[in-house]
Short mmCIF file of N, CA and C in Angstrom, two decimals:
data_model
loop_
_atom_site.label_atom_id
_atom_site.label_comp_id
_atom_site.label_asym_id
_atom_site.label_seq_id
_atom_site.Cartn_x
_atom_site.Cartn_y
_atom_site.Cartn_z
N UNK A 4 22.44 -5.33 -17.66
CA UNK A 4 21.98 -6.49 -17.33
C UNK A 4 22.79 -7.01 -18.99
N UNK A 5 23.10 -6.21 -19.78
CA UNK A 5 22.94 -7.28 -21.00
C UNK A 5 24.08 -7.69 -21.21
N UNK A 6 24.97 -8.79 -22.37
CA UNK A 6 26.08 -9.63 -22.12
C UNK A 6 26.92 -8.35 -22.86
N UNK A 7 28.21 -8.26 -22.87
CA UNK A 7 28.96 -7.08 -23.16
C UNK A 7 29.19 -7.55 -25.10
N UNK A 8 28.96 -8.70 -25.17
CA UNK A 8 29.06 -8.29 -26.28
C UNK A 8 27.70 -9.10 -27.28
N UNK A 9 26.99 -8.17 -27.66
CA UNK A 9 25.01 -8.50 -28.11
C UNK A 9 25.71 -9.25 -29.56
N UNK A 10 24.45 -10.14 -29.91
CA UNK A 10 24.32 -10.25 -31.48
C UNK A 10 23.91 -9.16 -31.97
N UNK A 11 23.67 -9.16 -33.24
CA UNK A 11 22.68 -8.38 -34.25
C UNK A 11 21.52 -8.34 -34.01
N UNK A 12 20.83 -8.92 -33.66
CA UNK A 12 19.11 -9.46 -33.32
C UNK A 12 19.33 -9.14 -31.93
N UNK A 13 20.29 -9.11 -31.03
CA UNK A 13 20.30 -8.54 -29.26
C UNK A 13 20.12 -6.77 -29.56
N UNK A 14 21.22 -6.44 -30.67
CA UNK A 14 21.32 -5.21 -30.15
C UNK A 14 20.27 -4.47 -30.98
N UNK A 15 19.39 -5.12 -32.14
CA UNK A 15 18.39 -4.24 -32.23
C UNK A 15 17.33 -3.91 -31.64
N UNK A 16 17.47 -5.57 -30.76
CA UNK A 16 16.20 -5.37 -29.95
C UNK A 16 16.69 -4.72 -28.77
N UNK A 17 17.73 -4.24 -28.26
CA UNK A 17 18.18 -3.03 -27.23
C UNK A 17 17.81 -1.81 -27.77
N UNK A 18 18.19 -1.76 -29.05
CA UNK A 18 17.83 -0.44 -29.61
C UNK A 18 15.82 0.06 -29.79
N UNK A 19 15.61 -1.12 -29.66
CA UNK A 19 13.89 -0.60 -29.83
C UNK A 19 13.61 -0.65 -28.20
N UNK A 20 13.80 -1.83 -27.57
CA UNK A 20 13.65 -1.18 -26.04
C UNK A 20 14.22 -0.09 -25.66
N UNK A 21 15.35 0.61 -25.86
CA UNK A 21 15.71 1.98 -25.35
C UNK A 21 14.62 2.86 -26.33
N UNK A 22 14.54 3.04 -27.42
CA UNK A 22 13.50 4.53 -28.19
C UNK A 22 12.19 3.98 -27.53
N UNK A 23 11.58 2.83 -26.59
CA UNK A 23 10.29 2.46 -26.24
C UNK A 23 10.48 3.31 -24.56
N UNK A 24 12.12 2.75 -24.00
CA UNK A 24 11.88 3.50 -22.72
C UNK A 24 12.18 5.00 -22.90
N UNK A 25 12.38 5.76 -24.15
CA UNK A 25 12.62 6.78 -23.83
C UNK A 25 10.91 7.46 -24.06
N UNK A 26 10.65 7.05 -25.01
CA UNK A 26 9.38 7.34 -25.39
C UNK A 26 7.85 7.08 -24.13
N UNK A 27 8.16 6.13 -23.31
CA UNK A 27 7.44 5.77 -22.03
C UNK A 27 8.04 7.45 -21.05
N UNK A 28 9.07 7.47 -20.79
CA UNK A 28 9.74 8.47 -20.37
C UNK A 28 9.12 9.69 -20.22
N UNK A 29 9.07 9.86 -21.40
CA UNK A 29 8.36 11.42 -22.57
C UNK A 29 6.86 11.68 -21.90
N UNK A 30 6.47 10.44 -21.69
CA UNK A 30 5.28 10.35 -20.99
C UNK A 30 5.25 10.39 -19.46
N UNK A 31 6.37 9.98 -18.97
CA UNK A 31 5.94 10.67 -17.33
C UNK A 31 6.38 9.30 -16.73
N UNK A 32 6.64 7.65 -17.14
CA UNK A 32 6.93 7.16 -16.54
C UNK A 32 8.22 7.05 -16.18
N UNK A 33 8.55 6.41 -14.97
CA UNK A 33 9.83 5.98 -14.53
C UNK A 33 10.34 5.13 -14.56
N UNK A 34 11.70 4.20 -14.96
CA UNK A 34 12.16 3.16 -15.11
C UNK A 34 12.45 2.95 -13.61
N UNK A 35 12.35 1.03 -13.32
CA UNK A 35 12.41 0.52 -12.21
C UNK A 35 13.55 -0.61 -12.44
N UNK A 36 13.50 -1.48 -13.67
CA UNK A 36 14.32 -2.13 -14.00
C UNK A 36 14.16 -2.49 -15.29
N UNK A 37 14.54 -3.02 -16.52
CA UNK A 37 15.14 -2.67 -17.92
C UNK A 37 15.68 -4.85 -17.65
N UNK A 38 14.94 -5.73 -18.43
CA UNK A 38 15.18 -7.61 -18.73
C UNK A 38 15.64 -7.82 -17.87
N UNK A 39 14.16 -7.88 -16.71
CA UNK A 39 14.05 -8.67 -15.53
C UNK A 39 13.84 -10.60 -16.10
N UNK A 40 14.47 -11.11 -15.83
CA UNK A 40 14.72 -12.55 -17.03
C UNK A 40 14.15 -13.45 -15.27
N UNK A 41 13.83 -14.57 -15.57
CA UNK A 41 13.62 -15.26 -14.39
C UNK A 41 13.63 -16.71 -15.31
N UNK A 42 13.39 -18.10 -14.46
CA UNK A 42 12.57 -19.58 -15.49
C UNK A 42 11.49 -19.39 -16.01
N UNK A 43 10.64 -18.51 -15.75
CA UNK A 43 9.74 -18.48 -15.91
C UNK A 43 9.26 -17.58 -17.18
N UNK A 44 9.89 -16.72 -17.24
CA UNK A 44 9.82 -15.73 -18.61
C UNK A 44 10.97 -14.49 -18.18
N UNK A 45 10.62 -13.14 -18.98
CA UNK A 45 10.87 -12.42 -18.65
C UNK A 45 9.93 -10.79 -19.21
N UNK A 46 10.86 -10.18 -18.87
CA UNK A 46 9.60 -8.57 -18.68
C UNK A 46 11.07 -7.62 -19.18
N UNK A 47 10.42 -6.84 -20.33
CA UNK A 47 11.68 -6.17 -21.07
C UNK A 47 11.86 -5.15 -20.05
N UNK A 48 10.66 -4.09 -20.40
CA UNK A 48 10.94 -2.74 -19.05
C UNK A 48 9.81 -3.16 -17.54
N UNK A 49 10.08 -2.54 -17.09
CA UNK A 49 9.47 -2.79 -15.59
C UNK A 49 9.53 -0.62 -15.19
N UNK A 50 7.96 -0.65 -15.17
CA UNK A 50 8.35 1.39 -15.28
C UNK A 50 7.74 1.76 -13.66
N UNK A 51 7.13 2.63 -13.20
CA UNK A 51 6.27 3.08 -12.25
C UNK A 51 5.42 4.50 -13.52
N UNK A 52 3.85 4.00 -13.22
CA UNK A 52 3.42 4.91 -13.85
C UNK A 52 2.10 6.09 -12.53
N UNK A 53 3.16 7.24 -11.54
CA UNK A 53 2.34 7.39 -9.97
C UNK A 53 2.52 5.85 -9.67
N UNK A 54 1.49 5.47 -9.00
CA UNK A 54 2.12 4.28 -7.55
C UNK A 54 1.49 3.42 -8.28
N UNK A 55 1.51 2.81 -9.85
CA UNK A 55 1.31 1.21 -11.01
C UNK A 55 2.58 1.44 -11.04
N UNK A 56 2.33 -0.04 -10.66
CA UNK A 56 3.91 -0.66 -11.38
C UNK A 56 3.31 -0.96 -12.56
N UNK A 57 4.10 -0.97 -13.85
CA UNK A 57 3.41 -1.28 -15.16
C UNK A 57 5.00 -2.17 -15.71
N UNK A 58 4.23 -3.86 -16.32
CA UNK A 58 5.23 -4.24 -16.82
C UNK A 58 4.91 -4.38 -18.49
N UNK A 59 6.28 -3.85 -19.16
CA UNK A 59 6.35 -3.56 -20.51
C UNK A 59 6.56 -4.45 -21.50
N UNK A 60 5.69 -5.12 -22.37
CA UNK A 60 6.89 -5.83 -23.16
C UNK A 60 6.78 -5.38 -24.99
N UNK A 61 8.09 -5.15 -25.48
CA UNK A 61 8.28 -4.21 -27.05
C UNK A 61 8.22 -5.27 -27.70
N UNK A 62 7.37 -4.78 -28.56
CA UNK A 62 7.59 -5.60 -29.65
C UNK A 62 7.61 -4.52 -30.95
N UNK A 63 8.77 -5.22 -32.61
CA UNK A 63 8.79 -4.27 -33.18
C UNK A 63 8.71 -5.42 -34.43
N UNK A 64 8.49 -4.72 -35.30
CA UNK A 64 8.01 -5.54 -36.67
C UNK A 64 8.55 -4.04 -37.93
N UNK A 65 8.56 -5.14 -39.19
CA UNK A 65 9.52 -3.63 -39.85
C UNK A 65 7.82 -3.71 -40.83
N UNK A 66 7.92 -2.25 -41.36
CA UNK A 66 7.02 -1.42 -42.02
C UNK A 66 6.88 -2.25 -43.08
N UNK A 67 5.24 -2.89 -43.05
CA UNK A 67 4.80 -3.59 -44.73
C UNK A 67 4.74 -4.70 -43.77
N UNK A 68 4.95 -5.67 -42.43
CA UNK A 68 5.26 -6.53 -42.10
C UNK A 68 3.41 -7.25 -42.63
N UNK A 69 3.79 -8.50 -42.60
CA UNK A 69 2.47 -9.19 -42.61
C UNK A 69 1.44 -9.29 -41.37
N UNK A 70 2.34 -9.42 -40.08
CA UNK A 70 1.44 -8.92 -38.84
C UNK A 70 2.55 -8.26 -38.12
N UNK A 71 1.34 -7.24 -37.85
CA UNK A 71 1.95 -6.07 -36.73
C UNK A 71 2.57 -6.45 -35.84
N UNK A 72 3.23 -5.70 -34.76
CA UNK A 72 4.04 -5.91 -33.74
C UNK A 72 2.95 -5.99 -32.91
N UNK A 73 1.96 -5.68 -32.63
CA UNK A 73 1.05 -5.69 -31.23
C UNK A 73 0.54 -6.91 -31.52
N UNK A 74 0.10 -7.47 -33.07
CA UNK A 74 -0.35 -9.08 -32.65
C UNK A 74 0.45 -9.93 -33.07
N UNK A 75 2.03 -9.81 -33.14
CA UNK A 75 2.97 -11.12 -32.51
C UNK A 75 3.20 -11.51 -31.32
N UNK A 76 2.09 -11.05 -30.10
CA UNK A 76 2.09 -11.72 -29.30
C UNK A 76 0.81 -12.64 -28.96
N UNK A 77 1.56 -14.09 -29.35
CA UNK A 77 0.75 -15.10 -28.72
C UNK A 77 0.51 -15.59 -27.22
N UNK A 78 -0.49 -16.68 -27.51
CA UNK A 78 -0.53 -17.17 -25.78
C UNK A 78 0.63 -17.38 -25.07
N UNK A 79 1.24 -18.07 -25.77
CA UNK A 79 2.27 -18.56 -24.75
C UNK A 79 3.49 -17.43 -24.89
N UNK A 80 3.55 -16.71 -24.94
CA UNK A 80 4.20 -14.96 -24.85
C UNK A 80 3.65 -15.00 -23.68
N UNK A 81 2.04 -14.40 -23.90
CA UNK A 81 1.72 -13.41 -22.79
C UNK A 81 1.51 -14.43 -21.67
N UNK A 82 1.38 -15.79 -21.82
CA UNK A 82 1.95 -17.11 -20.19
C UNK A 82 2.97 -16.69 -19.99
N UNK A 83 4.40 -16.42 -20.64
CA UNK A 83 5.22 -16.03 -20.36
C UNK A 83 5.57 -15.24 -19.15
N UNK A 84 5.00 -13.84 -19.94
CA UNK A 84 5.00 -12.39 -19.57
C UNK A 84 4.43 -12.34 -18.04
N UNK A 85 3.28 -12.57 -17.96
CA UNK A 85 2.15 -13.01 -16.59
C UNK A 85 2.99 -13.84 -15.61
N UNK A 86 3.45 -14.82 -15.88
CA UNK A 86 4.23 -15.27 -14.95
C UNK A 86 5.12 -14.86 -14.52
N UNK A 87 6.45 -14.07 -15.22
CA UNK A 87 7.60 -13.09 -14.70
C UNK A 87 6.76 -12.58 -13.48
N UNK A 88 5.71 -11.50 -14.37
CA UNK A 88 5.55 -10.12 -13.50
C UNK A 88 4.71 -10.78 -12.51
N UNK A 89 4.25 -12.05 -12.44
CA UNK A 89 3.74 -12.78 -11.13
C UNK A 89 5.16 -12.98 -10.01
N UNK A 90 6.71 -13.57 -10.22
CA UNK A 90 7.64 -13.49 -10.18
C UNK A 90 8.03 -12.23 -9.00
N UNK A 91 8.18 -11.39 -10.15
CA UNK A 91 8.83 -10.22 -10.07
C UNK A 91 7.53 -9.52 -8.62
N UNK A 92 6.61 -9.94 -8.68
CA UNK A 92 5.52 -9.42 -7.30
C UNK A 92 6.21 -10.25 -5.94
N UNK A 93 6.08 -10.74 -6.30
CA UNK A 93 6.57 -12.16 -4.88
C UNK A 93 7.51 -10.54 -3.64
N UNK A 94 8.05 -9.88 -4.22
CA UNK A 94 9.37 -8.89 -4.24
C UNK A 94 8.86 -8.19 -2.64
N UNK A 95 7.25 -8.04 -2.84
CA UNK A 95 6.40 -7.11 -2.57
C UNK A 95 5.86 -7.61 -1.37
N UNK A 96 5.67 -6.83 0.17
CA UNK A 96 4.91 -8.01 1.32
C UNK A 96 3.39 -7.31 1.09
N UNK A 97 3.65 -6.13 0.37
CA UNK A 97 1.84 -5.86 0.12
C UNK A 97 1.35 -5.49 -1.69
N UNK A 98 1.13 -5.92 -2.66
CA UNK A 98 0.76 -6.09 -4.11
C UNK A 98 0.84 -4.64 -4.49
N UNK A 99 1.70 -3.93 -5.12
CA UNK A 99 1.07 -2.57 -5.71
C UNK A 99 -0.53 -2.96 -6.74
N UNK A 100 -0.99 -1.44 -7.00
CA UNK A 100 -1.14 -1.88 -8.34
C UNK A 100 -0.58 -1.59 -9.09
N UNK A 101 -0.78 -2.73 -10.02
CA UNK A 101 0.34 -3.25 -11.53
C UNK A 101 -0.74 -3.49 -12.90
N UNK A 102 -0.18 -3.40 -14.18
CA UNK A 102 -0.60 -4.08 -15.39
C UNK A 102 0.45 -4.01 -16.54
N UNK A 103 -0.39 -4.28 -17.13
CA UNK A 103 0.80 -4.61 -18.09
C UNK A 103 0.59 -4.10 -19.63
N UNK A 104 1.63 -3.31 -19.72
CA UNK A 104 1.46 -2.88 -21.10
C UNK A 104 2.54 -3.10 -22.69
N UNK A 105 2.03 -2.62 -23.36
CA UNK A 105 2.69 -3.06 -24.74
C UNK A 105 2.95 -2.15 -25.10
N UNK A 106 4.54 -1.44 -26.25
CA UNK A 106 4.84 -0.87 -26.81
C UNK A 106 5.45 -1.38 -28.54
N UNK A 107 3.98 -1.21 -28.94
CA UNK A 107 4.20 -1.67 -30.89
C UNK A 107 4.94 -0.93 -30.95
N UNK A 108 6.20 -1.63 -32.29
CA UNK A 108 6.89 -0.62 -32.75
C UNK A 108 6.59 -1.22 -34.29
N UNK A 109 5.78 -0.44 -35.22
CA UNK A 109 5.33 -0.86 -37.02
C UNK A 109 6.69 0.36 -37.54
N UNK A 110 7.62 -0.50 -38.09
CA UNK A 110 8.16 0.60 -38.89
C UNK A 110 9.49 1.46 -38.29
N UNK A 111 8.64 2.71 -37.97
CA UNK A 111 8.71 4.05 -37.39
C UNK A 111 8.32 4.71 -35.92
N UNK A 112 6.54 3.80 -36.20
CA UNK A 112 5.62 4.38 -35.43
C UNK A 112 5.73 3.77 -34.32
N UNK A 113 5.42 4.30 -33.19
CA UNK A 113 5.17 3.81 -31.92
C UNK A 113 3.74 3.73 -30.92
N UNK A 114 3.31 2.97 -30.61
CA UNK A 114 2.18 2.99 -30.02
C UNK A 114 1.88 1.90 -28.68
N UNK A 115 1.42 2.96 -27.97
CA UNK A 115 1.76 2.54 -26.48
C UNK A 115 0.40 1.40 -26.25
N UNK A 116 0.18 0.51 -25.87
CA UNK A 116 -1.41 -0.06 -26.00
C UNK A 116 -1.40 0.02 -24.06
N UNK A 117 -1.82 0.47 -23.44
CA UNK A 117 -2.11 0.92 -22.05
C UNK A 117 -2.55 -0.61 -21.58
N UNK A 118 -2.47 -1.60 -20.69
CA UNK A 118 -3.06 -2.82 -19.91
C UNK A 118 -3.22 -3.67 -21.14
N UNK A 119 -2.51 -3.66 -21.97
CA UNK A 119 -2.86 -4.17 -23.30
C UNK A 119 -3.37 -5.82 -22.88
N UNK A 120 -2.93 -6.13 -21.70
CA UNK A 120 -2.67 -7.65 -21.19
C UNK A 120 -3.38 -7.80 -19.95
N UNK A 121 -4.72 -8.49 -20.18
CA UNK A 121 -5.02 -8.86 -18.94
C UNK A 121 -4.77 -10.20 -18.21
N UNK A 122 -4.60 -9.76 -16.68
CA UNK A 122 -3.37 -10.83 -16.10
C UNK A 122 -4.63 -11.33 -14.76
N UNK A 123 -5.46 -10.35 -14.30
CA UNK A 123 -6.07 -10.68 -13.33
C UNK A 123 -5.10 -10.77 -12.05
N UNK A 124 -4.02 -9.87 -11.89
CA UNK A 124 -3.21 -9.50 -10.92
C UNK A 124 -3.71 -9.15 -9.72
#
């Protein structure tokens, strides 16, 4: 789903998303879809953890940045993630169990925050 020619920032973003995906797959999650986009927002990764559908936001910051990766997700971004997840869930006749996780990458350190965003879905 990536354009054939990426900007440097897009290429870096893809590399971090690939690193997050590999990390989650090593922990047993299975990729369903990457880079889901709709008018209301975007989901970086959608995976399955057993029977649970997991929406994942990947955030990265350089080592020593003023704000850590996880703290860089503001209220507006949270709303866009939740809305995009709600749009995605409309394709199911019965809503599966789901959660929204964050993979925070600070420098070379990866932290997986399960159920990081409470959405009431």
